[in-house]
Amino acid sequence: MKKSLVAIVSASMCTPAFAAQHDHEHINSSELMRGKGKPASQHTVEANKAFASSLNFEDQDVFVNNDRGLIKELDEVTLSHLRNRFAFLHSGQSAHNSAPDTVNPSLWRQAQANFAANGLYEVTEGIYQVRGMDLASATFIRSDNGWIAYDVMMHDKAMGDAMSFFFQHVPEGRELPIVAMLYSHSHVDHFGGSRAVLERFPDVKVMAPHGFMKEAIDENVLAGNVMSRRGNIQYGSTLGQASATGTVDAALSSGFSAGPEHMITLVPPHETFPAGDDEKFHKRVIDGVTFVFMDTAGTEAPSGNVAYLPDYKTLWTGEMVYQGMHNVYTLRGAKVRDSLKWSKDINEMINAWGDDIEFLMGSHSAPIWDNENIVPYLEAQRDNYGFVHNQTLRLANSGMVLQDIGAQISDELPTSLQQLWHTNGYHGTYSHNARAVYNMYLGYFDMNPANLDRLPVNDEAELFTKAYGGCEAGYETAKSHFDEGNYRFAGVMLDHIVRACADYSDARMLLADNWEQQGYQAEGAGWRNTFLTGAQEVRIGTVTKGSAKTASVDMLANMTIGQILDYTAVRVVATEADGHEFSINIHLPDIGEKYRVDMKHGNLNNLLVDEFRDADTTITINREDITQIMLGEASLESLFANRKATLKGDNKPLQILKSVTVDFDSYFEVMPRPTKGQEVDAHIYR
C-alpha cells in the first residue's frame, strides 16, 4: 500500500525534511559555536559612544524593582536552564553603563537588567514569581485551596524545576497543589511548560483566552518551516555561547531555556473566556480569587487577555507591556499586529483600574509597585504604540514611503519617550514597527512603478554588479563606503556583488565584516542577532547545530485534521499537480468528523462536511490513531493490518499526492552563503 494522505503529512510534520543535495555549506560543529567575532571598528566605537551620550543612565529603577521581594536566588539546578550561559558576560547593575565597544550601550543596559532576574520573588503577599529561568517568568497566586499558575514558561523541564524551586522556598502553602493554570496568550513561551504542571497536578483546571488553541497552533503550522528558519536567525540560535561579539540578550529576557530534555508542550484548556466582541471584561472567581479578565486579542497576540485581581490590587498584564517596546511586526514572521488597538487596550486598562492599581506584574521584566509609578508607566507604553501608529500614518499621508518612514521615524520621537528606558526598541524597533504599520494599511508597494515589478533578487544583483563596473570595481566602491562607515549602503552593494560573484572571497569577507559592524551598533536584540547570524552564514555557511527545535508533540497531537490538510496543501507543487484530479473522503469515527479532499487545478482543497459525496477514495481512521502516526508510534500499514483503519476505492490518488508533494529544507539559503568546497573564514569562530 502506498503512503496515505495522513502518513505523508505525518512524516513531514514529525521529522524535518532536508534536500538530499546542496551546493552550499552546512556546518555542524561544536568548534564553530564560540560566538567570537572581529573587533568594533572606529566608526562603531564612535557611533556607540554617541548613542550612550543620549541615554539616561541615572534612572536605575528597573534594577531596584528587580531586587525587591527576593526570597531566594536560583540554585545550581535552576541556574543551568538559562542564566549560566550569560554569567561570564553580564554582572547586572554594576555593569549597566559600561558596554563593550561591540555592543550598543542601550542593549547592553537592557541585557544587564534582564540578567538581574535571578530567583523566587514576592510581588505582594500571596503572589510570587520565579524569574530568570526562561524567556518568560512563572507566576503563582495563592487561592483558597492551593495555587493558581499564570503562564508556565517555554519548556516543560524548565517549568518542572521552577515549580520544585518554588515549593521548596515559598514561605507559605508548600504542601498545597496547583489547582488552576492560566495562559495569558497564544505564544509558546507562555504555555510550553504546561505538561510539567499537569503531570505533577493531574487535577489542575486549565483556562485560556478566546481562540487560544486555534491561534497557538495556526501561527506555527502553515508557515512553520520558514518561520522556524527565521526565528533561529532572530534569536541568534547558532551564534553559540553569549559573548560581547555574539548574542548578549533576547530583549524580553536573557534568552530562553535550553537543554537535551527540554520540550515545548501544550495542555489544551478546559475552558476559554469570552471574545472581546461579546464581553470585553469578564469577571470570574477561580478557587476563591476574583479575576476581571480583559480581552486583548489582536494586540501582542491574536488570542490574549490581561487581568485585574481586585483583592490584591494587582494588574496582570501578560505581554501587553514590559521593559521595552514590543514587536508590532516580529522579524521571525507573523501577522502584523494592530498598534492602534494595542494603544487603546492599554488605555482601557488605565481607565478601568488606574485609580486602584498598586501592583503591576507580567510575563516579562520585574513588577512595578505603587500607583504613582504604575499609571505613568502604562501611559508611556500606551503613547509609545500610539506614537508609532499615528506618526507613521502622518508621514504616509504626507507622501513618505515605507523605506523612508523606517529611516525617519526615530527622528520624530518625542524626548519624553526617548528618555524612558521602557519604551526603547529592544524587541520591536521603531524602524521595523513603523514599516509594519505602513504595511498593515498600505501593503508593501509604495506606488513607485520602479518597485512594482522588480526582478528576482539574484537576477537584479547580477545586473547591479554589472552597473557597478563588475565584481572588482564594485567591491572597491563598496569598500570605500565601508571604510567611511557607510555600513547600511555598503551592505546593500556587497550583497549584490556576493550574489553575482559567488567565488569573489574579498567581497564575501567584507560583507560579513560589514554586517557584523551593523550588529554591533544595533539597539534591537533581534537586529543584532540577525546581522551577526548573517555575517556568520556569509563567512562559513549555515550552522545547523544549535538551531532551536520548534516541533512539539503536543502541538502535533492537538492539530485539527483541517489544519493537517491545509499544511499538506502548502506542500503541493501546483505545476506538477495540474492535470491530476481526484477526491478523497476521510472519516474519523471516534470524533465524529468527516472531511472532503479535492485536487483540482493544481490545488488541494479540504472541507469539514456533514455527509460524504461520492469520491475516488474513502479512508476510515480514528483521530487517536492519526496522533499515533504523527508521533511515530504507529504506521498506517500496521493500522490496516490490525483493521484499525480501512481504505475503499482507488489508491491512485494517494500515489499522485505523494508524487506532487515537496519536503522542505529546514536550512534553506537566506544569505548568500559559500558554495560547497569554497574556502571559508571558520577560524573566526574557533
XYZ file of C-alpha atoms in Angstrom:
686
model
C 0.000 0.000 0.000
C 1.369 3.442 -0.902
C 1.658 6.099 1.770
C -1.706 7.547 2.689
C -2.590 11.217 2.842
C -2.239 11.135 6.608
C 1.084 9.325 6.528
C 2.520 11.803 4.029
C 1.593 14.722 6.252
C 2.628 12.975 9.431
C 6.111 12.200 8.185
C 6.780 15.786 7.212
C 5.394 17.204 10.444
C 7.272 14.882 12.787
C 10.749 14.975 11.275
C 12.246 17.978 9.483
C 12.849 17.072 5.846
C 16.058 18.084 4.124
C 17.001 18.235 0.478
C 19.307 15.394 -0.448
C 21.937 17.501 -2.209
C 23.145 21.041 -1.573
C 25.527 23.268 -3.459
C 26.252 25.279 -0.338
C 27.829 24.685 3.043
C 26.002 23.334 6.112
C 28.228 23.454 9.191
C 27.544 21.222 12.214
C 30.479 21.522 14.568
C 30.786 22.498 18.205
C 34.124 24.071 17.319
C 32.211 26.789 15.495
C 29.912 27.630 18.394
C 32.108 30.008 20.381
C 30.420 33.285 19.430
C 33.633 35.059 18.533
C 33.908 37.865 16.021
C 36.067 40.753 14.928
C 36.642 43.932 16.971
C 34.467 47.013 16.648
C 35.624 49.451 14.006
C 36.410 53.025 14.968
C 33.156 54.085 13.296
C 31.228 51.657 15.514
C 33.094 52.779 18.632
C 32.192 56.389 17.897
C 28.593 55.587 16.973
C 28.012 53.633 20.188
C 29.712 56.300 22.261
C 27.476 58.975 20.728
C 24.424 56.810 21.354
C 25.402 56.384 25.002
C 25.508 60.154 25.471
C 21.772 60.339 24.766
C 20.804 57.763 27.397
C 19.576 58.386 30.931
C 21.831 56.067 32.921
C 20.855 57.814 36.154
C 17.477 56.079 36.001
C 18.098 52.689 37.615
C 14.575 51.958 38.805
C 14.392 48.696 36.873
C 17.233 47.259 38.954
C 15.625 48.398 42.201
C 12.329 46.816 41.152
C 14.032 43.589 40.157
C 15.688 43.169 43.553
C 12.535 43.949 45.506
C 10.892 40.966 47.160
C 13.734 38.494 46.540
C 13.198 35.374 48.655
C 15.819 33.014 47.247
C 18.335 33.238 44.405
C 18.338 30.467 41.809
C 20.332 27.373 42.729
C 22.602 25.041 40.773
C 19.712 23.246 39.049
C 17.651 26.298 38.156
C 20.657 28.309 37.001
C 21.502 25.659 34.416
C 18.450 26.323 32.238
C 19.415 29.827 31.109
C 21.356 32.135 33.389
C 24.633 30.190 33.399
C 25.018 30.876 29.667
C 25.339 34.601 30.404
C 27.043 34.559 33.823
C 30.564 35.064 32.477
C 29.435 38.026 30.332
C 26.961 40.007 32.469
C 27.002 41.205 36.059
C 23.794 43.220 36.362
C 23.507 46.720 37.744
C 27.232 47.156 38.317
C 27.855 46.913 34.545
C 24.757 48.677 33.229
C 26.621 51.719 31.869
C 29.877 50.100 30.761
C 29.097 48.451 27.436
C 31.938 46.922 25.432
C 32.666 48.586 22.096
C 30.929 45.750 20.246
C 27.516 46.220 21.912
C 25.051 49.077 21.612
C 25.056 50.691 25.091
C 21.268 50.695 25.366
C 21.011 46.998 24.510
C 23.844 46.264 26.934
C 21.942 48.023 29.723
C 18.808 46.023 28.846
C 20.880 42.838 28.979
C 22.098 43.706 32.477
C 18.536 44.401 33.604
C 17.321 41.064 32.240
C 20.281 39.231 33.749
C 19.412 40.687 37.159
C 16.321 38.410 37.259
C 17.547 35.588 39.468
C 15.236 33.707 41.751
C 11.939 33.485 43.602
C 10.324 36.843 44.339
C 7.307 38.035 46.303
C 5.235 40.575 44.365
C 2.802 41.097 47.218
C 1.518 38.821 49.944
C 0.152 35.732 48.216
C 1.669 36.397 44.752
C 5.120 35.113 43.750
C 7.227 34.861 40.605
C 10.154 32.707 39.503
C 12.249 34.855 37.166
C 15.464 34.268 35.231
C 14.880 30.678 34.109
C 13.278 31.120 30.692
C 12.130 33.683 28.166
C 9.030 34.272 30.324
C 8.521 34.089 34.087
C 6.174 31.828 36.035
C 3.668 33.449 38.396
C 1.966 31.747 41.362
C -1.129 33.203 43.043
C -2.410 31.889 46.392
C -6.012 30.660 46.251
C -8.397 29.052 48.761
C -7.198 25.505 48.192
C -3.785 25.907 46.612
C -2.121 27.917 43.875
C -3.025 29.385 40.504
C -0.179 29.353 37.953
C -0.347 32.212 35.438
C 1.881 31.445 32.409
C 4.196 28.469 32.661
C 7.406 29.187 30.746
C 8.535 27.812 27.386
C 9.787 24.302 28.170
C 8.498 21.551 30.421
C 11.879 20.804 32.002
C 12.377 24.438 32.993
C 8.851 24.723 34.386
C 9.225 21.474 36.313
C 12.363 22.697 38.035
C 10.803 26.140 38.590
C 7.877 24.500 40.411
C 10.206 22.442 42.591
C 12.215 25.549 43.423
C 9.028 27.474 44.171
C 7.579 24.859 46.514
C 10.907 24.417 48.264
C 11.297 28.095 49.122
C 7.868 29.781 49.120
C 7.107 30.916 52.696
C 3.544 29.580 52.677
C 1.475 26.736 51.243
C 4.347 24.460 50.266
C 2.168 21.379 50.633
C -0.707 22.739 48.520
C -1.399 21.830 44.873
C -1.641 23.994 41.768
C -5.400 23.980 41.231
C -5.595 26.179 38.108
C -3.295 27.038 35.209
C -3.978 30.197 33.175
C -2.481 31.150 29.801
C -2.277 34.876 29.125
C -1.953 34.461 25.350
C -1.145 32.150 22.475
C 2.663 32.403 22.262
C 4.742 29.359 23.068
C 6.889 30.897 25.834
C 3.727 31.205 27.945
C 2.303 27.697 27.651
C 5.228 25.489 26.582
C 5.899 24.211 30.115
C 2.280 23.254 30.750
C 2.669 19.479 30.751
C 5.076 19.666 33.680
C 2.262 21.203 35.725
C -0.301 18.630 34.577
C 1.988 15.694 35.331
C 2.564 16.912 38.872
C -1.015 18.056 39.456
C -3.327 15.985 37.220
C -6.497 17.681 38.559
C -5.370 21.168 37.514
C -8.032 23.243 35.719
C -6.681 24.937 32.575
C -8.114 28.231 31.260
C -7.187 30.453 28.334
C -8.446 33.417 26.289
C -10.896 33.031 23.432
C -9.484 31.312 20.317
C -6.380 30.113 22.134
C -5.958 26.643 20.616
C -6.526 27.744 17.031
C -4.086 30.633 17.308
C -1.465 28.692 19.265
C -1.283 26.081 16.510
C -2.025 28.203 13.438
C 0.859 30.617 13.885
C 3.491 27.899 13.555
C 1.939 25.497 11.052
C 1.297 26.839 7.564
C 4.456 28.971 7.542
C 6.191 26.822 10.135
C 9.302 25.901 8.145
C 10.187 29.427 7.085
C 9.199 30.871 10.462
C 11.448 28.404 12.252
C 14.395 29.277 9.999
C 13.806 32.993 10.518
C 13.259 32.576 14.251
C 16.636 30.908 14.661
C 18.196 33.936 12.992
C 16.245 36.477 15.074
C 17.260 34.818 18.341
C 20.835 34.052 17.259
C 20.349 30.341 17.918
C 23.524 29.348 16.069
C 25.798 32.058 17.464
C 26.871 29.862 20.365
C 27.689 30.985 23.877
C 26.863 34.558 24.780
C 29.722 36.938 24.111
C 30.473 40.603 23.535
C 30.741 39.819 19.809
C 27.759 37.462 19.729
C 24.395 37.131 21.429
C 24.022 39.311 24.517
C 20.267 39.368 25.164
C 16.833 38.389 23.835
C 15.069 41.681 24.695
C 12.339 40.048 26.826
C 14.878 38.206 28.974
C 18.437 36.977 28.609
C 17.179 34.188 26.340
C 15.151 31.010 26.510
C 15.818 27.806 28.423
C 17.677 25.064 26.601
C 18.798 21.507 27.136
C 18.528 17.981 25.704
C 15.366 17.144 27.680
C 13.572 20.441 27.114
C 10.273 20.040 25.295
C 7.629 22.513 24.200
C 4.324 21.113 25.427
C 0.689 22.142 25.190
C -2.106 21.132 27.544
C -5.398 22.206 25.945
C -7.590 24.461 28.096
C -10.695 23.049 29.695
C -12.323 26.441 29.210
C -11.760 29.584 27.166
C -13.062 33.001 28.143
C -15.487 35.045 26.006
C -14.315 37.020 22.984
C -13.870 40.736 23.412
C -16.557 41.477 20.842
C -19.038 39.728 23.122
C -17.636 40.570 26.523
C -14.633 42.893 26.763
C -14.430 42.464 30.544
C -15.164 39.061 32.060
C -15.340 38.582 35.827
C -14.531 35.149 37.253
C -13.840 33.715 40.688
C -11.236 30.935 40.457
C -10.795 28.958 43.677
C -11.746 31.985 45.717
C -9.659 34.537 43.799
C -11.546 37.194 41.839
C -10.221 37.941 38.360
C -11.528 40.576 35.966
C -10.205 39.494 32.574
C -9.977 41.937 29.672
C -9.746 40.517 26.162
C -6.746 41.887 24.213
C -6.944 39.768 21.065
C -5.219 41.348 18.065
C -2.618 43.284 20.035
C 0.565 41.462 21.067
C -1.093 38.151 20.175
C -4.154 37.110 18.180
C -5.531 35.469 21.334
C -4.820 37.104 24.670
C -6.011 38.785 27.837
C -4.929 40.768 30.865
C -6.498 40.520 34.312
C -7.107 42.682 37.346
C -7.166 40.999 40.763
C -9.157 43.449 42.930
C -8.483 41.609 46.208
C -4.758 42.024 45.575
C -4.993 45.445 43.839
C -2.794 43.804 41.218
C -2.864 44.127 37.432
C -1.575 41.150 35.455
C -0.510 42.488 32.037
C 0.704 39.316 30.328
C 2.883 40.627 27.495
C 0.953 43.796 26.729
C 3.729 45.772 28.435
C 7.291 45.040 29.501
C 10.531 46.980 29.994
C 10.846 47.938 26.337
C 8.825 48.354 23.156
C 7.375 45.159 21.767
C 7.031 43.958 18.188
C 4.239 45.324 16.053
C 5.872 43.080 13.479
C 8.229 40.320 14.563
C 11.312 39.594 12.453
C 10.745 35.828 12.555
C 7.493 36.442 10.701
C 3.937 36.702 11.973
C 0.818 38.614 11.108
C 1.200 42.359 11.653
C -0.264 43.447 14.968
C -2.672 46.338 15.425
C -0.670 49.070 17.172
C -3.700 51.368 17.464
C -5.747 48.683 19.234
C -2.705 47.921 21.378
C -2.575 51.556 22.470
C -6.321 51.695 23.049
C -6.361 48.474 25.084
C -3.669 49.838 27.399
C -5.853 52.932 27.716
C -8.777 50.661 28.621
C -6.636 49.189 31.414
C -5.852 52.663 32.751
C -9.470 53.752 32.556
C -10.790 50.617 34.236
C -8.261 50.174 37.034
C -5.901 53.163 37.036
C -7.279 54.584 40.291
C -6.810 51.322 42.189
C -3.680 49.517 40.947
C -0.885 49.151 43.484
C 1.000 46.259 41.888
C 1.703 45.617 38.200
C 3.216 42.350 37.005
C 3.535 40.488 33.727
C 5.250 37.656 31.921
C 8.495 39.542 31.351
C 10.506 42.053 33.390
C 10.213 42.934 37.055
C 6.927 44.160 38.582
C 6.218 47.795 39.312
C 4.931 48.952 42.670
C 2.720 51.868 43.756
C 0.027 53.653 41.814
C 2.075 56.818 41.276
C 4.657 54.744 39.348
C 2.320 52.327 37.595
C -0.043 54.770 35.895
C 2.716 56.904 34.273
C 4.372 53.685 33.108
C 1.152 52.491 31.453
C 0.553 55.925 29.930
C 4.006 55.950 28.341
C 3.529 52.433 26.977
C 0.125 53.452 25.607
C 1.528 56.550 23.967
C 4.535 54.727 22.526
C 2.344 52.376 20.463
C 0.078 55.284 19.647
C 3.095 57.288 18.503
C 4.259 54.542 16.137
C 0.777 54.226 14.656
C -0.125 57.879 14.357
C 3.206 59.262 13.214
C 3.653 56.521 10.639
C 0.309 57.396 9.095
C 1.046 61.126 9.364
C 4.226 60.608 7.378
C 2.477 58.272 4.930
C -0.354 60.752 4.418
C 2.307 63.388 3.777
C 3.687 61.279 0.917
C 6.556 59.472 2.632
C 7.104 55.841 1.539
C 7.723 52.724 3.611
C 11.517 52.674 3.345
C 11.853 56.344 4.204
C 9.464 56.098 7.144
C 11.595 53.303 8.587
C 14.591 55.610 8.433
C 12.745 58.729 9.644
C 10.548 57.544 12.492
C 13.178 57.692 15.259
C 13.819 61.355 14.430
C 10.139 62.030 15.155
C 10.338 60.538 18.655
C 9.466 62.998 21.454
C 12.198 63.465 24.050
C 9.727 62.500 26.777
C 9.560 58.975 25.274
C 13.199 58.759 24.242
C 14.368 59.319 27.820
C 12.307 56.415 29.171
C 14.124 53.091 29.072
C 10.943 51.029 28.964
C 9.854 52.471 25.611
C 13.102 51.659 23.798
C 13.204 49.321 20.818
C 14.862 46.194 22.186
C 12.326 43.724 20.796
C 10.353 45.834 18.344
C 12.378 48.733 16.950
C 10.738 51.982 15.894
C 12.042 51.396 12.378
C 10.544 47.993 11.689
C 7.413 48.680 13.755
C 6.675 51.794 11.708
C 7.104 49.841 8.500
C 4.692 47.265 9.913
C 2.053 49.948 10.435
C 2.550 51.156 6.863
C 2.263 47.597 5.585
C -0.883 46.922 7.603
C -2.702 49.837 5.968
C -0.992 50.155 2.589
C 0.923 46.949 1.887
C 4.477 46.630 0.611
C 4.011 48.748 -2.544
C 4.797 52.473 -2.398
C 3.215 53.338 -5.789
C 6.622 53.945 -7.368
C 6.468 51.971 -10.653
C 10.144 51.075 -10.211
C 9.121 48.884 -7.277
C 6.068 47.282 -8.849
C 7.735 44.592 -10.972
C 11.242 44.083 -9.614
C 13.457 41.328 -10.973
C 14.216 38.259 -8.853
C 16.817 39.045 -6.208
C 19.775 37.239 -7.788
C 18.980 38.440 -11.319
C 18.827 42.003 -10.068
C 22.084 41.531 -8.167
C 23.882 40.444 -11.334
C 22.690 43.487 -13.271
C 23.512 45.879 -10.431
C 27.001 44.376 -10.233
C 27.489 44.968 -13.950
C 26.340 48.546 -13.410
C 28.934 48.907 -10.653
C 31.576 48.031 -13.243
C 31.891 44.361 -12.354
C 32.950 42.419 -9.286
C 36.275 44.127 -8.571
C 35.201 47.675 -9.403
C 32.003 47.228 -7.393
C 33.994 45.845 -4.488
C 36.333 48.839 -4.472
C 33.391 51.243 -4.405
C 31.686 49.281 -1.648
C 34.926 49.148 0.334
C 35.259 52.910 0.148
C 31.800 53.217 1.703
C 32.720 50.604 4.315
C 35.910 52.460 5.179
C 33.865 55.644 5.651
C 31.435 53.855 7.959
C 28.524 53.907 5.482
C 27.596 50.375 6.505
C 23.943 50.489 5.509
C 24.721 51.296 1.874
C 27.887 49.190 1.679
C 25.887 46.183 2.873
C 23.402 46.526 0.020
C 26.171 46.839 -2.576
C 28.132 43.922 -1.203
C 25.048 41.714 -1.028
C 24.593 42.311 -4.764
C 28.239 41.589 -5.510
C 28.457 38.398 -3.450
C 25.301 37.028 -5.072
C 26.653 37.826 -8.550
C 30.281 36.899 -7.843
C 29.964 33.894 -5.561
C 33.671 32.991 -5.705
C 34.955 36.507 -5.011
C 36.180 35.919 -1.462
C 37.235 39.533 -0.773
C 33.672 40.749 -1.274
C 32.308 37.888 0.814
C 34.610 38.642 3.732
C 33.860 42.357 3.561
C 30.107 41.740 3.519
C 30.470 39.673 6.696
C 32.588 42.385 8.312
C 30.027 44.984 7.278
C 27.000 43.172 8.734
C 28.973 42.441 11.871
C 29.548 46.160 12.490
C 25.861 46.858 11.907
C 25.075 44.204 14.502
C 27.423 45.823 16.997
C 25.577 49.129 16.598
C 22.007 47.742 16.777
C 19.852 48.587 19.796
C 17.344 45.863 18.976
C 18.327 42.355 20.110
C 16.704 40.807 17.031
C 18.535 43.210 14.730
C 21.868 42.416 16.378
C 21.309 38.674 16.113
C 20.136 38.953 12.509
C 23.182 40.928 11.398
C 25.590 38.655 13.291
C 23.965 35.467 12.005
C 24.087 36.936 8.500
C 27.797 37.549 8.929
C 28.273 34.006 10.194
C 26.432 32.408 7.276
C 28.232 34.523 4.687
C 31.560 33.540 6.224
C 31.122 29.826 6.858
C 27.680 28.653 5.706
C 24.616 27.681 7.710
C 25.315 26.282 11.158
C 22.771 23.556 11.922
C 23.877 22.661 15.417
C 22.247 24.944 17.960
C 19.151 25.703 15.905
C 16.116 25.890 18.144
C 13.657 22.986 17.890
C 10.085 24.086 17.296
C 8.398 20.700 16.716
C 6.118 19.895 19.627
C 4.467 16.565 20.340
C 1.524 18.324 21.946
C 1.216 20.797 19.079
C 1.028 17.970 16.566
C -1.398 15.967 18.664
C -3.769 18.926 19.007
C -3.872 19.953 15.358
C -7.259 19.532 13.719
C -7.448 17.361 10.631
C -8.314 20.528 8.719
C -5.033 22.116 9.840
C -3.107 18.988 8.815
C -4.762 19.037 5.397
C -4.122 22.766 4.994
C -0.447 22.113 5.625
C -0.480 19.304 3.070
C -1.884 21.744 0.512
C 1.062 24.077 1.161
C 3.427 21.239 0.220
C 1.776 20.544 -3.144
C 3.724 21.716 -6.237
C 0.930 23.180 -8.363
C 2.667 22.786 -11.741
C 3.213 19.077 -11.059
C -0.286 18.549 -9.679
C -2.027 20.374 -12.543
C -3.978 17.924 -14.673
C -4.448 15.448 -11.823
C -7.943 15.463 -10.398
C -9.183 13.267 -7.576
C -11.367 13.258 -4.487
C -10.853 11.624 -1.081
C -13.260 11.190 1.816
C -11.731 10.896 5.290
C -13.919 9.536 8.072
C -12.876 9.914 11.729
C -15.466 7.916 13.677
C -14.003 8.479 17.154
C -14.557 12.246 16.927
C -17.494 12.124 14.531
C -15.850 14.192 11.780
C -15.844 13.812 8.006
C -13.547 15.631 5.588
C -13.779 16.022 1.842
C -10.471 16.459 -0.026
C -10.347 17.542 -3.684
C -7.391 18.043 -6.015
C -8.137 20.309 -8.974
C -6.251 22.978 -10.932
C -3.089 22.032 -9.060
C -4.643 22.981 -5.702
C -5.620 20.740 -2.792
C -8.840 21.728 -1.017
C -10.396 20.321 2.122
C -13.708 20.850 3.872
C -15.333 19.581 7.054
C -18.677 18.133 5.889
C -21.810 16.638 7.395
C -22.272 13.995 4.718
C -19.959 12.440 2.141
C -20.385 12.756 -1.605
C -19.047 10.118 -3.985
C -15.241 10.078 -4.008
C -12.430 8.117 -5.651
C -11.085 7.016 -2.269
C -12.507 6.733 1.246
C -10.250 6.386 4.292
C -11.672 5.495 7.706
C -9.303 6.118 10.596
C -9.605 7.294 14.180
C -8.175 10.673 15.148
C -6.386 8.987 18.025
C -4.572 6.716 15.564
C -3.574 9.682 13.410
C -1.922 11.138 16.503
C -0.034 7.883 16.995
C 1.192 8.021 13.378
C 2.287 11.642 13.785
C 4.183 10.770 16.947
C 5.898 7.857 15.192
C 4.245 5.320 17.493
C 2.272 3.550 14.741
C 2.246 3.182 10.964
C -0.630 3.207 8.530
C 0.363 -0.274 7.415
C 0.055 -1.614 10.964
C -3.311 0.081 11.348
C -4.557 -1.583 8.154
C -3.126 -4.910 9.236
C -4.892 -4.643 12.592
C -8.036 -3.375 10.877
C -7.929 -0.140 12.810
C -8.054 1.747 9.504
C -9.622 0.939 6.149
C -9.343 2.167 2.573
C -12.088 1.752 -0.010
C -11.849 2.596 -3.663
C -8.815 3.595 -5.705
C -5.427 4.135 -4.052
C -4.096 6.009 -7.102
C -4.984 9.453 -5.634
C -2.674 8.688 -2.738
C 0.151 7.792 -5.115
C -0.398 11.016 -7.041
C -0.462 13.083 -3.875
C 2.794 11.570 -2.730
C 4.421 12.348 -6.088
C 3.413 16.033 -6.121
C 4.233 16.992 -2.517
C 7.575 18.505 -1.608
C 9.734 18.152 1.507
C 11.034 21.456 2.844
C 14.695 22.166 3.545
C 14.786 23.493 7.107
C 18.084 25.243 6.402
C 17.300 26.921 3.085
C 19.536 29.763 1.987
C 18.705 33.230 3.294
C 22.062 34.957 2.999
C 24.403 34.271 0.036
C 26.498 31.603 1.738
C 29.663 29.908 0.441
C 29.380 27.242 -2.216
C 30.474 23.709 -1.364
C 34.223 23.422 -1.162
C 34.811 27.189 -1.064
C 37.366 28.386 1.481
C 35.608 29.893 4.500
C 36.606 32.026 7.493
C 35.945 29.342 10.101
C 38.919 30.485 12.193
C 36.892 33.490 13.350
C 34.519 31.217 15.264
C 37.022 28.745 16.702
